[in-house]
mmCIF file of C-alpha atoms in Angstrom:
data_model
loop_
_atom_site.group_PDB
_atom_site.id
_atom_site.type_symbol
_atom_site.label_atom_id
_atom_site.label_comp_id
_atom_site.label_asym_id
_atom_site.label_seq_id
_atom_site.Cartn_x
_atom_site.Cartn_y
_atom_site.Cartn_z
ATOM 1 C CA UNK A 1164 -0.030 0.087 0.010
ATOM 2 C CA UNK A 1165 1.281 3.414 -0.791
ATOM 3 C CA UNK A 1166 -1.439 5.575 0.425
ATOM 4 C CA UNK A 1167 -4.689 4.781 2.320
ATOM 5 C CA UNK A 1168 -6.259 4.276 5.862
ATOM 6 C CA UNK A 1169 -4.534 2.269 8.279
ATOM 7 C CA UNK A 1170 -6.234 -0.899 9.351
ATOM 8 C CA UNK A 1171 -7.879 -1.419 12.677
ATOM 9 C CA UNK A 1172 -5.076 -3.652 14.310
ATOM 10 C CA UNK A 1173 -3.716 -2.399 17.674
ATOM 11 C CA UNK A 1174 -0.792 -0.419 17.545
ATOM 12 C CA UNK A 1175 0.750 -1.876 20.676
ATOM 13 C CA UNK A 1176 1.712 -5.212 19.372
ATOM 14 C CA UNK A 1177 3.363 -6.729 16.444
ATOM 15 C CA UNK A 1178 3.193 -10.595 16.687
ATOM 16 C CA UNK A 1179 1.681 -12.252 13.489
ATOM 17 C CA UNK A 1180 -1.264 -14.270 14.026
ATOM 18 C CA UNK A 1181 -3.742 -15.986 11.471
ATOM 19 C CA UNK A 1182 -3.363 -14.987 8.053
ATOM 20 C CA UNK A 1183 -5.416 -12.274 6.422
ATOM 21 C CA UNK A 1184 -6.774 -12.819 2.861
ATOM 22 C CA UNK A 1185 -7.605 -9.744 0.703
ATOM 23 C CA UNK A 1186 -11.368 -9.354 -0.439
ATOM 24 C CA UNK A 1187 -11.435 -10.542 -3.956
ATOM 25 C CA UNK A 1188 -12.715 -8.097 -6.552
ATOM 26 C CA UNK A 1189 -13.157 -9.009 -10.133
ATOM 27 C CA UNK A 1190 -9.812 -9.449 -11.886
ATOM 28 C CA UNK A 1191 -9.400 -8.018 -15.176
ATOM 29 C CA UNK A 1192 -6.827 -10.893 -16.209
ATOM 30 C CA UNK A 1193 -9.262 -13.503 -15.160
ATOM 31 C CA UNK A 1194 -8.763 -16.485 -12.602
ATOM 32 C CA UNK A 1195 -5.556 -17.900 -11.613
ATOM 33 C CA UNK A 1196 -4.169 -20.611 -9.450
ATOM 34 C CA UNK A 1197 -1.243 -18.809 -8.193
ATOM 35 C CA UNK A 1198 -1.008 -18.173 -4.590
ATOM 36 C CA UNK A 1199 1.240 -17.021 -1.853
ATOM 37 C CA UNK A 1200 1.982 -14.886 1.035
ATOM 38 C CA UNK A 1201 3.308 -11.274 1.321
ATOM 39 C CA UNK A 1202 4.456 -9.272 4.442
ATOM 40 C CA UNK A 1203 5.686 -12.514 6.109
ATOM 41 C CA UNK A 1204 8.178 -10.194 7.759
ATOM 42 C CA UNK A 1205 7.904 -6.158 7.602
ATOM 43 C CA UNK A 1206 11.191 -5.972 5.578
ATOM 44 C CA UNK A 1207 9.529 -8.186 2.841
ATOM 45 C CA UNK A 1208 7.272 -5.056 2.147
ATOM 46 C CA UNK A 1209 9.380 -1.850 1.261
ATOM 47 C CA UNK A 1210 7.894 1.328 0.070
ATOM 48 C CA UNK A 1211 9.968 4.355 -0.749
ATOM 49 C CA UNK A 1212 8.321 7.707 -1.470
ATOM 50 C CA UNK A 1213 9.252 9.883 -4.420
ATOM 51 C CA UNK A 1214 8.278 13.516 -4.059
ATOM 52 C CA UNK A 1215 9.191 14.419 -7.503
ATOM 53 C CA UNK A 1216 10.815 17.690 -6.076
ATOM 54 C CA UNK A 1217 13.269 18.589 -3.462
ATOM 55 C CA UNK A 1218 12.340 21.006 -0.404
ATOM 56 C CA UNK A 1219 13.750 24.401 -1.223
ATOM 57 C CA UNK A 1220 16.397 24.908 1.346
ATOM 58 C CA UNK A 1221 15.924 28.267 3.532
ATOM 59 C CA UNK A 1222 18.205 28.514 6.667
ATOM 60 C CA UNK A 1223 15.509 31.020 8.121
ATOM 61 C CA UNK A 1224 12.664 28.771 6.991
ATOM 62 C CA UNK A 1225 10.038 27.921 9.897
ATOM 63 C CA UNK A 1226 9.191 24.514 8.208
ATOM 64 C CA UNK A 1227 11.631 21.658 9.136
ATOM 65 C CA UNK A 1228 11.287 18.885 6.429
ATOM 66 C CA UNK A 1229 12.348 15.638 7.768
ATOM 67 C CA UNK A 1230 13.155 12.483 5.533
ATOM 68 C CA UNK A 1231 12.566 9.300 7.624
ATOM 69 C CA UNK A 1232 12.547 5.583 7.379
ATOM 70 C CA UNK A 1233 10.109 3.652 9.673
ATOM 71 C CA UNK A 1234 8.911 0.070 10.310
ATOM 72 C CA UNK A 1235 6.139 -1.119 12.630
ATOM 73 C CA UNK A 1236 4.724 2.480 12.903
ATOM 74 C CA UNK A 1237 1.923 4.119 11.088
ATOM 75 C CA UNK A 1238 2.568 7.493 9.477
ATOM 76 C CA UNK A 1239 0.268 9.089 12.052
ATOM 77 C CA UNK A 1240 2.448 7.571 14.964
ATOM 78 C CA UNK A 1241 5.575 9.285 13.467
ATOM 79 C CA UNK A 1242 3.780 12.590 13.112
ATOM 80 C CA UNK A 1243 2.589 12.424 16.821
ATOM 81 C CA UNK A 1244 6.199 11.382 17.706
ATOM 82 C CA UNK A 1245 7.473 14.264 15.911
ATOM 83 C CA UNK A 1246 5.061 16.757 17.430
ATOM 84 C CA UNK A 1247 5.663 15.361 20.957
ATOM 85 C CA UNK A 1248 9.498 15.960 20.537
ATOM 86 C CA UNK A 1249 9.177 19.598 19.838
ATOM 87 C CA UNK A 1250 6.078 20.436 21.805
ATOM 88 C CA UNK A 1251 3.493 21.472 19.022
ATOM 89 C CA UNK A 1252 0.254 20.118 18.188
ATOM 90 C CA UNK A 1253 0.218 17.279 15.797
ATOM 91 C CA UNK A 1254 -1.583 19.361 13.174
ATOM 92 C CA UNK A 1255 1.558 21.218 12.694
ATOM 93 C CA UNK A 1256 3.208 18.185 11.279
ATOM 94 C CA UNK A 1257 2.695 17.640 7.515
ATOM 95 C CA UNK A 1258 3.117 14.612 5.217
ATOM 96 C CA UNK A 1259 2.090 13.656 1.907
ATOM 97 C CA UNK A 1260 0.663 10.300 2.269
ATOM 98 C CA UNK A 1261 -0.196 7.348 4.508
ATOM 99 C CA UNK A 1262 2.299 4.493 4.480
ATOM 100 C CA UNK A 1263 2.018 0.814 5.651
ATOM 101 C CA UNK A 1264 2.685 0.125 9.216
ATOM 102 C CA UNK A 1265 3.919 -3.526 8.896
ATOM 103 C CA UNK A 1266 6.679 -2.678 6.409
ATOM 104 C CA UNK A 1267 9.884 -0.680 5.917
ATOM 105 C CA UNK A 1268 8.904 2.744 4.337
ATOM 106 C CA UNK A 1269 10.568 5.969 3.678
ATOM 107 C CA UNK A 1270 8.639 9.211 3.555
ATOM 108 C CA UNK A 1271 8.890 13.046 4.248
ATOM 109 C CA UNK A 1272 7.365 14.933 6.997
ATOM 110 C CA UNK A 1273 7.506 18.765 7.702
ATOM 111 C CA UNK A 1274 6.806 20.583 11.087
ATOM 112 C CA UNK A 1275 6.383 24.230 11.513
ATOM 113 C CA UNK A 1276 8.454 25.861 14.364
ATOM 114 C CA UNK A 1277 9.437 29.432 15.394
ATOM 115 C CA UNK A 1278 12.029 31.049 13.223
ATOM 116 C CA UNK A 1279 14.842 30.819 15.618
ATOM 117 C CA UNK A 1280 14.091 27.328 16.863
ATOM 118 C CA UNK A 1281 16.687 24.614 15.734
ATOM 119 C CA UNK A 1282 15.987 21.212 17.215
ATOM 120 C CA UNK A 1283 18.644 18.575 17.226
ATOM 121 C CA UNK A 1284 16.990 16.329 15.052
ATOM 122 C CA UNK A 1285 19.714 13.778 15.172
ATOM 123 C CA UNK A 1286 19.572 13.373 18.876
ATOM 124 C CA UNK A 1287 15.572 13.465 18.608
ATOM 125 C CA UNK A 1288 15.580 10.373 16.579
ATOM 126 C CA UNK A 1289 17.880 8.360 18.508
ATOM 127 C CA UNK A 1290 15.548 8.045 21.524
ATOM 128 C CA UNK A 1291 13.963 4.678 22.236
ATOM 129 C CA UNK A 1292 10.363 4.959 21.037
ATOM 130 C CA UNK A 1293 8.884 2.361 23.605
ATOM 131 C CA UNK A 1294 10.181 4.644 26.388
ATOM 132 C CA UNK A 1295 7.816 7.389 25.240
ATOM 133 C CA UNK A 1296 4.705 5.284 24.962
ATOM 134 C CA UNK A 1297 3.892 1.372 24.862
ATOM 135 C CA UNK A 1298 1.944 2.337 21.640
ATOM 136 C CA UNK A 1299 5.334 2.650 19.794
ATOM 137 C CA UNK A 1300 6.575 -0.726 21.111
ATOM 138 C CA UNK A 1301 8.470 -2.698 18.250
ATOM 139 C CA UNK A 1302 8.582 0.410 16.276
ATOM 140 C CA UNK A 1303 11.708 2.056 14.565
ATOM 141 C CA UNK A 1304 12.260 5.246 12.897
ATOM 142 C CA UNK A 1305 15.367 6.649 11.429
ATOM 143 C CA UNK A 1306 16.333 10.211 10.381
ATOM 144 C CA UNK A 1307 17.675 10.288 6.672
ATOM 145 C CA UNK A 1308 17.823 13.942 6.062
ATOM 146 C CA UNK A 1309 16.523 17.151 7.531
ATOM 147 C CA UNK A 1310 15.954 20.495 5.575
ATOM 148 C CA UNK A 1311 14.639 23.882 6.615
ATOM 149 C CA UNK A 1312 12.203 25.487 4.288
ATOM 150 C CA UNK A 1313 9.782 28.085 3.906
ATOM 151 C CA UNK A 1314 6.847 26.005 2.875
ATOM 152 C CA UNK A 1315 4.810 23.034 4.637
ATOM 153 C CA UNK A 1316 4.710 19.626 2.948
ATOM 154 C CA UNK A 1317 1.052 19.221 1.569
ATOM 155 C CA UNK A 1318 -0.998 16.087 1.469
ATOM 156 C CA UNK A 1319 -1.077 14.238 -1.882
ATOM 157 C CA UNK A 1320 1.801 16.102 -3.579
ATOM 158 C CA UNK A 1321 4.264 13.153 -3.986
ATOM 159 C CA UNK A 1322 4.885 11.710 -7.471
ATOM 160 C CA UNK A 1323 4.759 7.952 -6.803
ATOM 161 C CA UNK A 1324 5.784 5.255 -4.530
ATOM 162 C CA UNK A 1325 8.573 2.619 -5.312
ATOM 163 C CA UNK A 1326 7.880 -1.010 -4.069
ATOM 164 C CA UNK A 1327 9.897 -4.049 -3.318
ATOM 165 C CA UNK A 1328 7.921 -6.903 -2.434
ATOM 166 C CA UNK A 1329 9.313 -10.357 -1.266
ATOM 167 C CA UNK A 1330 6.609 -13.066 -1.955
ATOM 168 C CA UNK A 1331 6.954 -16.369 -0.063
ATOM 169 C CA UNK A 1332 5.173 -19.644 -0.428
ATOM 170 C CA UNK A 1333 4.548 -18.963 -3.779
ATOM 171 C CA UNK A 1334 2.877 -21.878 -5.626
ATOM 172 C CA UNK A 1335 4.000 -21.437 -9.240
ATOM 173 C CA UNK A 1336 6.875 -18.817 -9.696
ATOM 174 C CA UNK A 1337 6.819 -19.478 -13.397
ATOM 175 C CA UNK A 1338 3.179 -18.813 -13.858
ATOM 176 C CA UNK A 1339 3.503 -15.793 -11.498
ATOM 177 C CA UNK A 1340 6.277 -14.508 -13.723
ATOM 178 C CA UNK A 1341 4.224 -14.735 -16.850
ATOM 179 C CA UNK A 1342 1.300 -12.894 -15.233
ATOM 180 C CA UNK A 1343 3.307 -10.216 -13.849
ATOM 181 C CA UNK A 1344 4.586 -9.465 -17.452
ATOM 182 C CA UNK A 1345 1.047 -9.746 -19.002
ATOM 183 C CA UNK A 1346 -0.847 -7.353 -16.616
ATOM 184 C CA UNK A 1347 1.894 -4.573 -16.536
ATOM 185 C CA UNK A 1348 -0.368 -2.068 -18.856
ATOM 186 C CA UNK A 1349 -4.026 -2.824 -17.548
ATOM 187 C CA UNK A 1350 -4.500 -3.157 -13.958
ATOM 188 C CA UNK A 1351 -7.514 -2.256 -12.060
ATOM 189 C CA UNK A 1352 -6.971 0.490 -9.786
ATOM 190 C CA UNK A 1353 -8.878 -0.580 -6.947
ATOM 191 C CA UNK A 1354 -8.572 0.785 -3.451
ATOM 192 C CA UNK A 1355 -6.420 -1.590 -1.289
ATOM 193 C CA UNK A 1356 -8.404 -3.614 1.475
ATOM 194 C CA UNK A 1357 -6.593 -1.739 4.186
ATOM 195 C CA UNK A 1358 -8.731 1.299 3.111
ATOM 196 C CA UNK A 1359 -11.773 -0.375 4.655
ATOM 197 C CA UNK A 1360 -10.411 -1.513 8.118
ATOM 198 C CA UNK A 1361 -10.158 -5.055 9.394
ATOM 199 C CA UNK A 1362 -13.115 -6.979 8.103
ATOM 200 C CA UNK A 1363 -14.612 -3.808 6.226
ATOM 201 C CA UNK A 1364 -15.046 -2.380 9.700
ATOM 202 C CA UNK A 1365 -14.850 1.165 8.421
ATOM 203 C CA UNK A 1366 -17.970 0.597 6.288
ATOM 204 C CA UNK A 1367 -19.847 -0.696 9.226
ATOM 205 C CA UNK A 1368 -19.008 2.324 11.260
ATOM 206 C CA UNK A 1369 -19.907 4.697 8.321
ATOM 207 C CA UNK A 1370 -23.443 2.794 8.069
ATOM 208 C CA UNK A 1371 -23.876 3.493 11.894
ATOM 209 C CA UNK A 1372 -23.033 6.989 11.524
ATOM 210 C CA UNK A 1373 -25.149 7.529 8.653
ATOM 211 C CA UNK A 1374 -27.945 6.069 10.735
ATOM 212 C CA UNK A 1375 -27.509 8.642 13.330
ATOM 213 C CA UNK A 1376 -24.602 7.576 15.516
ATOM 214 C CA UNK A 1377 -22.700 10.610 16.383
ATOM 215 C CA UNK A 1378 -18.891 10.686 15.484
ATOM 216 C CA UNK A 1379 -17.155 13.379 17.485
ATOM 217 C CA UNK A 1380 -13.779 12.618 16.219
ATOM 218 C CA UNK A 1381 -13.374 14.720 12.874
ATOM 219 C CA UNK A 1382 -10.496 12.751 11.824
ATOM 220 C CA UNK A 1383 -12.328 9.448 12.170
ATOM 221 C CA UNK A 1384 -15.364 11.003 10.310
ATOM 222 C CA UNK A 1385 -13.279 12.003 7.488
ATOM 223 C CA UNK A 1386 -11.707 8.423 7.439
ATOM 224 C CA UNK A 1387 -15.059 6.801 7.283
ATOM 225 C CA UNK A 1388 -16.479 9.097 4.492
ATOM 226 C CA UNK A 1389 -13.173 8.177 2.557
ATOM 227 C CA UNK A 1390 -13.730 4.664 3.094
ATOM 228 C CA UNK A 1391 -17.321 4.743 1.770
ATOM 229 C CA UNK A 1392 -16.170 6.625 -1.392
ATOM 230 C CA UNK A 1393 -13.502 4.028 -1.936
ATOM 231 C CA UNK A 1394 -15.891 1.238 -1.471
ATOM 232 C CA UNK A 1395 -18.426 2.635 -3.881
ATOM 233 C CA UNK A 1396 -15.580 3.184 -6.529
ATOM 234 C CA UNK A 1397 -14.367 -0.357 -6.237
ATOM 235 C CA UNK A 1398 -17.752 -1.546 -6.929
ATOM 236 C CA UNK A 1399 -18.126 0.747 -9.869
ATOM 237 C CA UNK A 1400 -14.984 -0.517 -11.317
ATOM 238 C CA UNK A 1401 -15.812 -4.259 -10.469
ATOM 239 C CA UNK A 1402 -19.138 -3.835 -12.441
ATOM 240 C CA UNK A 1403 -17.394 -2.222 -15.291
ATOM 241 C CA UNK A 1404 -14.947 -5.199 -15.601
ATOM 242 C CA UNK A 1405 -17.851 -7.605 -15.594
ATOM 243 C CA UNK A 1406 -19.874 -5.642 -18.180
ATOM 244 C CA UNK A 1407 -17.243 -4.343 -20.704
ATOM 245 C CA UNK A 1408 -13.619 -5.189 -19.545
ATOM 246 C CA UNK A 1409 -11.515 -2.329 -20.701
ATOM 247 C CA UNK A 1410 -13.952 -1.016 -23.185
ATOM 248 C CA UNK A 1411 -14.611 2.791 -23.278
ATOM 249 C CA UNK A 1412 -18.337 3.859 -22.730
ATOM 250 C CA UNK A 1413 -19.989 6.704 -24.231
ATOM 251 C CA UNK A 1414 -19.870 9.772 -21.908
ATOM 252 C CA UNK A 1415 -16.766 8.560 -20.353
ATOM 253 C CA UNK A 1416 -14.677 10.940 -18.103
ATOM 254 C CA UNK A 1417 -11.072 11.265 -18.975
ATOM 255 C CA UNK A 1418 -8.166 12.471 -16.730
ATOM 256 C CA UNK A 1419 -5.051 13.908 -18.269
ATOM 257 C CA UNK A 1420 -1.996 11.891 -17.245
ATOM 258 C CA UNK A 1421 -0.287 13.486 -14.291
ATOM 259 C CA UNK A 1422 -2.785 16.078 -13.726
ATOM 260 C CA UNK A 1423 -6.353 16.587 -12.156
ATOM 261 C CA UNK A 1424 -7.763 18.102 -15.395
ATOM 262 C CA UNK A 1425 -10.490 16.085 -16.962
ATOM 263 C CA UNK A 1426 -13.039 16.133 -19.957
ATOM 264 C CA UNK A 1427 -16.041 14.236 -20.853
ATOM 265 C CA UNK A 1428 -16.136 12.514 -24.238
ATOM 266 C CA UNK A 1429 -19.672 11.723 -25.697
ATOM 267 C CA UNK A 1430 -17.983 9.839 -28.499
ATOM 268 C CA UNK A 1431 -14.969 7.665 -27.735
ATOM 269 C CA UNK A 1432 -13.720 7.903 -31.458
ATOM 270 C CA UNK A 1433 -10.414 6.753 -32.744
ATOM 271 C CA UNK A 1434 -8.529 9.692 -31.504
ATOM 272 C CA UNK A 1435 -9.638 9.209 -27.937
ATOM 273 C CA UNK A 1436 -8.829 5.510 -28.274
ATOM 274 C CA UNK A 1437 -5.227 6.271 -29.433
ATOM 275 C CA UNK A 1438 -4.855 8.897 -26.706
ATOM 276 C CA UNK A 1439 -5.802 6.065 -24.228
ATOM 277 C CA UNK A 1440 -3.542 3.524 -25.468
ATOM 278 C CA UNK A 1441 -0.501 5.866 -25.349
ATOM 279 C CA UNK A 1442 -1.288 6.740 -21.777
ATOM 280 C CA UNK A 1443 -1.897 10.251 -22.453
ATOM 281 C CA UNK A 1444 -5.429 10.036 -20.912
ATOM 282 C CA UNK A 1445 -6.892 7.663 -18.522
ATOM 283 C CA UNK A 1446 -10.763 6.654 -18.245
ATOM 284 C CA UNK A 1447 -11.919 7.638 -14.690
ATOM 285 C CA UNK A 1448 -14.552 6.334 -12.322
ATOM 286 C CA UNK A 1449 -16.595 8.216 -9.845
ATOM 287 C CA UNK A 1450 -15.796 9.231 -6.229
ATOM 288 C CA UNK A 1451 -19.446 9.952 -5.173
ATOM 289 C CA UNK A 1452 -20.418 12.912 -3.478
ATOM 290 C CA UNK A 1453 -22.864 15.777 -3.256
ATOM 291 C CA UNK A 1454 -23.009 17.080 -6.860
ATOM 292 C CA UNK A 1455 -23.789 16.115 -10.426
ATOM 293 C CA UNK A 1456 -21.216 13.580 -11.914
ATOM 294 C CA UNK A 1457 -19.323 14.924 -14.979
ATOM 295 C CA UNK A 1458 -20.190 11.441 -16.725
ATOM 296 C CA UNK A 1459 -22.855 11.295 -19.300
ATOM 297 C CA UNK A 1460 -24.862 8.639 -21.227
ATOM 298 C CA UNK A 1461 -23.632 4.925 -20.797
ATOM 299 C CA UNK A 1462 -20.968 5.805 -18.221
ATOM 300 C CA UNK A 1463 -23.391 7.904 -16.236
ATOM 301 C CA UNK A 1464 -25.985 5.149 -16.256
ATOM 302 C CA UNK A 1465 -23.469 2.673 -14.865
ATOM 303 C CA UNK A 1466 -22.729 5.257 -11.988
ATOM 304 C CA UNK A 1467 -26.290 5.615 -11.375
ATOM 305 C CA UNK A 1468 -26.683 1.805 -10.959
ATOM 306 C CA UNK A 1469 -23.702 1.372 -8.783
ATOM 307 C CA UNK A 1470 -25.296 4.318 -6.533
ATOM 308 C CA UNK A 1471 -28.784 2.519 -6.360
ATOM 309 C CA UNK A 1472 -27.013 -0.834 -5.250
ATOM 310 C CA UNK A 1473 -26.011 1.358 -1.970
ATOM 311 C CA UNK A 1474 -28.588 3.860 -1.444
ATOM 312 C CA UNK A 1475 -27.802 4.467 2.436
ATOM 313 C CA UNK A 1476 -24.095 5.020 1.555
ATOM 314 C CA UNK A 1477 -24.533 7.153 -1.253
ATOM 315 C CA UNK A 1478 -27.272 9.231 0.559
ATOM 316 C CA UNK A 1479 -24.871 9.602 3.553
ATOM 317 C CA UNK A 1480 -22.071 11.018 1.252
ATOM 318 C CA UNK A 1481 -24.602 13.592 -0.147
ATOM 319 C CA UNK A 1482 -25.886 14.535 3.325
ATOM 320 C CA UNK A 1483 -22.248 14.937 4.407
ATOM 321 C CA UNK A 1484 -21.577 17.509 1.622
ATOM 322 C CA UNK A 1485 -18.676 15.511 0.391
ATOM 323 C CA UNK A 1486 -17.334 16.928 -2.901
ATOM 324 C CA UNK A 1487 -17.446 14.659 -5.823
ATOM 325 C CA UNK A 1488 -14.302 13.799 -7.641
ATOM 326 C CA UNK A 1489 -12.658 11.393 -10.149
ATOM 327 C CA UNK A 1490 -10.148 8.309 -10.012
ATOM 328 C CA UNK A 1491 -8.116 6.737 -12.591
ATOM 329 C CA UNK A 1492 -9.734 3.138 -13.468
ATOM 330 C CA UNK A 1493 -6.447 1.612 -14.536
ATOM 331 C CA UNK A 1494 -2.852 1.479 -13.580
ATOM 332 C CA UNK A 1495 0.334 0.880 -15.547
ATOM 333 C CA UNK A 1496 3.202 -0.465 -13.838
ATOM 334 C CA UNK A 1497 6.528 1.545 -14.142
ATOM 335 C CA UNK A 1498 9.963 0.116 -13.395
ATOM 336 C CA UNK A 1499 8.624 -3.546 -13.177
ATOM 337 C CA UNK A 1500 11.285 -6.296 -12.151
ATOM 338 C CA UNK A 1501 10.779 -9.778 -11.176
ATOM 339 C CA UNK A 1502 13.398 -11.941 -9.702
ATOM 340 C CA UNK A 1503 13.114 -15.480 -8.496
ATOM 341 C CA UNK A 1504 14.870 -15.843 -5.128
ATOM 342 C CA UNK A 1505 14.396 -19.581 -4.317
ATOM 343 C CA UNK A 1506 12.002 -22.132 -5.421
ATOM 344 C CA UNK A 1507 9.111 -20.609 -3.845
ATOM 345 C CA UNK A 1508 10.212 -16.953 -3.003
ATOM 346 C CA UNK A 1509 10.165 -14.147 -5.718
ATOM 347 C CA UNK A 1510 10.937 -10.562 -5.392
ATOM 348 C CA UNK A 1511 9.004 -8.012 -7.395
ATOM 349 C CA UNK A 1512 9.580 -4.337 -7.933
ATOM 350 C CA UNK A 1513 7.435 -1.635 -9.338
ATOM 351 C CA UNK A 1514 6.249 1.974 -9.146
ATOM 352 C CA UNK A 1515 2.888 3.312 -8.651
ATOM 353 C CA UNK A 1516 1.360 6.900 -8.758
ATOM 354 C CA UNK A 1517 0.353 8.537 -5.504
ATOM 355 C CA UNK A 1518 -2.920 7.017 -4.170
ATOM 356 C CA UNK A 1519 -2.624 3.617 -5.760
ATOM 357 C CA UNK A 1520 -2.143 0.258 -3.713
ATOM 358 C CA UNK A 1521 0.534 -2.389 -4.129
ATOM 359 C CA UNK A 1522 -2.241 -4.862 -2.853
ATOM 360 C CA UNK A 1523 -4.380 -4.034 -5.893
ATOM 361 C CA UNK A 1524 -1.343 -5.199 -7.955
ATOM 362 C CA UNK A 1525 -1.216 -8.409 -5.792
ATOM 363 C CA UNK A 1526 -4.798 -9.286 -6.209
ATOM 364 C CA UNK A 1527 -4.526 -9.336 -10.045
ATOM 365 C CA UNK A 1528 -1.428 -11.507 -9.616
ATOM 366 C CA UNK A 1529 -3.002 -14.120 -7.588
ATOM 367 C CA UNK A 1530 -4.474 -15.217 -4.209
ATOM 368 C CA UNK A 1531 -1.978 -13.540 -1.843
ATOM 369 C CA UNK A 1532 -2.417 -13.539 1.894
ATOM 370 C CA UNK A 1533 -0.595 -11.802 4.764
ATOM 371 C CA UNK A 1534 -0.297 -12.228 8.552
ATOM 372 C CA UNK A 1535 -2.573 -10.559 10.617
ATOM 373 C CA UNK A 1536 -0.487 -8.354 13.035
ATOM 374 C CA UNK A 1537 -2.003 -7.398 16.212
#
């Protein structure tokens, strides 16, 4: 996972228990007998965030940018640790995206401090975390770089995430390699299962919230609304694969590659199809909310159908005044590499744009499960 909501496992323990299998959404490449495990160890799931830019150095800047490597800690836990260390509210700590807890991940944070403040960051990051709070037990965080700048790190600004995954107990490495090569251009851009909490618990909490249960925690409320939008998007994408595979629909909304700009095409003519094939534009699906969809014709009809399958969830988003948005339907793997390590272990490497999930790639590859850490 590169981005997404953390699961509901306790932050205080890190022992692995029974295996957790991903919910199986409709695969574009069809069924497969390939199976295996991922995240057997945290170091078997590595994520490196690439901002796509470097913070502009400013010796008098009030924003301290910190490049860190973490394991067995959530992004929010590291943000709280930084805030505690310098005595500021956690809202003063910025980061671009959420990274997996049970993994080895690298990402940037920023924290705003008075102009004359210069913490000893090297010393701060040598503190034993478990001495601060039992919630940090087993976690490790290392400072890689520190830069002062005049700007805060904003959410969602990083370019991509680079993944290195060690897969174990692989049933058929040769078949996995063939499938890895075959799917590299068209991968359903599903949200990962961690977006929904363990056992889809976030969706259940959202249903209770929409039914009248009061959620005082604004951050939790935001998480639940995001989970519902992700859930509906996944169902839209699944229904689309079942109905038309990768075929374009009249009235589709296309996103320009590398931007948030989009347009609606009433007729998906040859020019549109060529632009899709080249990667210049990507067909999108709905992130439902309070407002009219940009889709038209057949694409709009499918969106309406999916919304009607979950009337309470859709109505809850509308009542919550969530702004509608769009998300790419398909992923293209960048920098893809496959290496067989042993008879039943392989390593795969690839890059995904911000907001996309490595677990969605794994789902397309086969039936992969991970230990459930508690």
